[in-house]
XYZ file of C-alpha atoms in Angstrom:
159
model
C -49.143 -26.002 11.635
C -47.182 -29.368 13.126
C -49.429 -31.353 11.324
C -48.661 -29.019 7.756
C -45.042 -29.658 8.584
C -45.328 -33.673 9.220
C -47.139 -34.173 5.709
C -43.936 -31.948 4.068
C -41.637 -34.268 5.573
C -43.933 -37.072 4.316
C -43.294 -35.822 0.868
C -40.010 -35.059 0.943
C -39.223 -38.420 2.044
C -41.178 -40.123 -0.743
C -39.164 -37.865 -3.158
C -35.640 -38.260 -1.504
C -36.136 -42.063 -1.132
C -39.246 -43.301 -3.900
C -40.682 -46.763 -3.437
C -41.062 -48.927 -6.725
C -39.360 -46.543 -8.786
C -37.384 -47.819 -11.751
C -39.537 -49.526 -14.871
C -39.996 -53.306 -14.280
C -40.708 -56.354 -16.307
C -42.939 -58.215 -16.867
C -46.171 -55.866 -17.111
C -49.645 -56.145 -18.398
C -49.568 -52.308 -19.641
C -47.905 -48.879 -19.724
C -49.109 -45.517 -19.908
C -47.197 -42.269 -20.281
C -48.275 -39.119 -19.303
C -47.360 -35.189 -19.115
C -48.274 -32.508 -17.685
C -48.450 -29.623 -20.698
C -48.501 -26.921 -17.533
C -44.882 -27.792 -15.848
C -43.428 -30.516 -18.055
C -43.766 -33.341 -15.335
C -43.426 -36.821 -16.721
C -44.004 -40.420 -15.814
C -44.411 -43.780 -17.395
C -46.480 -46.037 -15.113
C -45.975 -49.748 -15.730
C -49.142 -52.066 -14.106
C -49.157 -55.682 -13.545
C -51.868 -57.510 -12.942
C -52.371 -61.305 -11.486
C -53.083 -63.258 -14.205
C -56.753 -65.308 -14.672
C -57.613 -66.899 -12.181
C -55.232 -65.230 -9.290
C -57.840 -62.609 -8.009
C -59.068 -61.336 -4.924
C -62.366 -61.425 -3.947
C -63.534 -61.675 -7.833
C -61.318 -58.941 -8.810
C -57.904 -58.244 -10.667
C -55.096 -57.884 -8.155
C -52.343 -55.392 -8.602
C -48.747 -57.668 -8.724
C -46.901 -54.936 -9.090
C -46.934 -50.952 -10.321
C -43.174 -49.460 -11.516
C -42.510 -46.017 -12.865
C -39.737 -43.795 -14.147
C -40.215 -39.979 -13.422
C -39.167 -36.552 -14.250
C -40.538 -33.478 -12.376
C -41.451 -31.557 -8.860
C -41.285 -33.141 -5.513
C -45.129 -33.486 -5.559
C -44.975 -35.834 -8.733
C -42.648 -37.772 -7.926
C -43.818 -38.142 -4.210
C -47.249 -38.823 -5.259
C -46.296 -41.901 -7.422
C -43.961 -43.363 -4.780
C -47.021 -43.135 -2.799
C -49.518 -44.834 -5.448
C -47.321 -47.994 -4.952
C -47.344 -48.105 -1.893
C -50.919 -48.265 -1.509
C -51.978 -50.187 -4.544
C -49.881 -52.941 -4.923
C -51.604 -55.765 -3.411
C -55.072 -54.786 -3.153
C -57.367 -55.643 -6.102
C -58.315 -53.273 -8.754
C -61.717 -52.341 -7.532
C -59.857 -51.265 -3.826
C -57.434 -49.101 -6.232
C -60.023 -47.293 -7.818
C -61.684 -46.491 -4.775
C -58.125 -45.309 -3.328
C -57.898 -43.108 -6.648
C -61.577 -41.879 -5.977
C -60.725 -40.744 -2.446
C -57.157 -39.164 -3.683
C -59.178 -37.964 -6.243
C -61.417 -35.978 -4.018
C -59.349 -34.671 -1.733
C -57.107 -33.152 -4.645
C -60.252 -31.427 -5.527
C -61.362 -30.358 -2.233
C -59.512 -26.979 -2.289
C -57.825 -27.632 0.924
C -61.130 -28.219 3.009
C -61.519 -31.839 2.701
C -61.748 -34.418 5.401
C -59.265 -37.299 3.898
C -59.540 -40.806 5.752
C -56.689 -41.635 6.699
C -57.583 -45.046 7.057
C -58.048 -45.314 3.073
C -55.181 -43.166 1.716
C -52.268 -43.394 4.550
C -49.581 -41.465 3.582
C -51.451 -39.740 0.907
C -53.076 -37.408 3.340
C -49.990 -35.652 3.148
C -51.089 -34.444 -0.252
C -54.381 -32.065 1.362
C -52.262 -28.943 1.543
C -51.480 -29.616 -2.502
C -54.991 -29.283 -3.000
C -55.410 -25.441 -1.906
C -53.211 -24.465 -4.967
C -54.625 -25.485 -8.326
C -51.722 -25.400 -10.542
C -50.036 -28.359 -8.476
C -53.270 -30.622 -8.466
C -52.399 -31.797 -11.851
C -49.074 -33.024 -10.494
C -50.253 -34.926 -7.609
C -52.802 -36.667 -10.000
C -49.758 -37.219 -13.023
C -49.394 -40.498 -11.760
C -52.402 -41.715 -10.626
C -54.102 -40.905 -13.971
C -51.232 -43.028 -15.717
C -51.963 -45.931 -13.186
C -55.993 -45.624 -13.684
C -55.189 -45.624 -17.564
C -52.683 -48.596 -17.546
C -54.822 -50.481 -15.628
C -57.990 -49.990 -18.115
C -55.323 -50.422 -20.890
C -54.705 -54.216 -19.334
C -58.137 -55.237 -18.357
C -59.264 -54.596 -21.718
C -56.148 -56.599 -23.140
C -57.310 -59.597 -20.511
C -61.009 -59.370 -21.822
C -60.039 -59.503 -25.384
C -57.793 -62.646 -24.868
C -60.560 -64.177 -22.797
C -63.098 -63.624 -25.993
């Protein structure tokens, strides 16, 4: 139970002291997602490195900012997301997203990779509660959407 208490503290800390909250300019793309089940909302902006400034041949996530309304889980998850993804390549970010999504769908039986998920392992207990999974994934799906928009815009500009 001590581990579960520590995880709860991580979530509460990110909720009370959110990282990278507040929409920033400039940005490449923005996504607004709503959880229709509970009404949680997030508007998330992504800034990717311009062409030529890439990491391992892949665009780099230069910035992620957001504004959100909702429960402690959705807001803390957005904060953790920014810590995990800023400075990584988009491919690395997508791998983190896949790992987090797998954890959320594990129904409490997943073995999270702490080296990949870092503070996001604190959400392992959330996977036991189907109604809360969408809360935890809200910002992550918005990031995926905004990143896809940004990459599509970049590709269109290169054509």
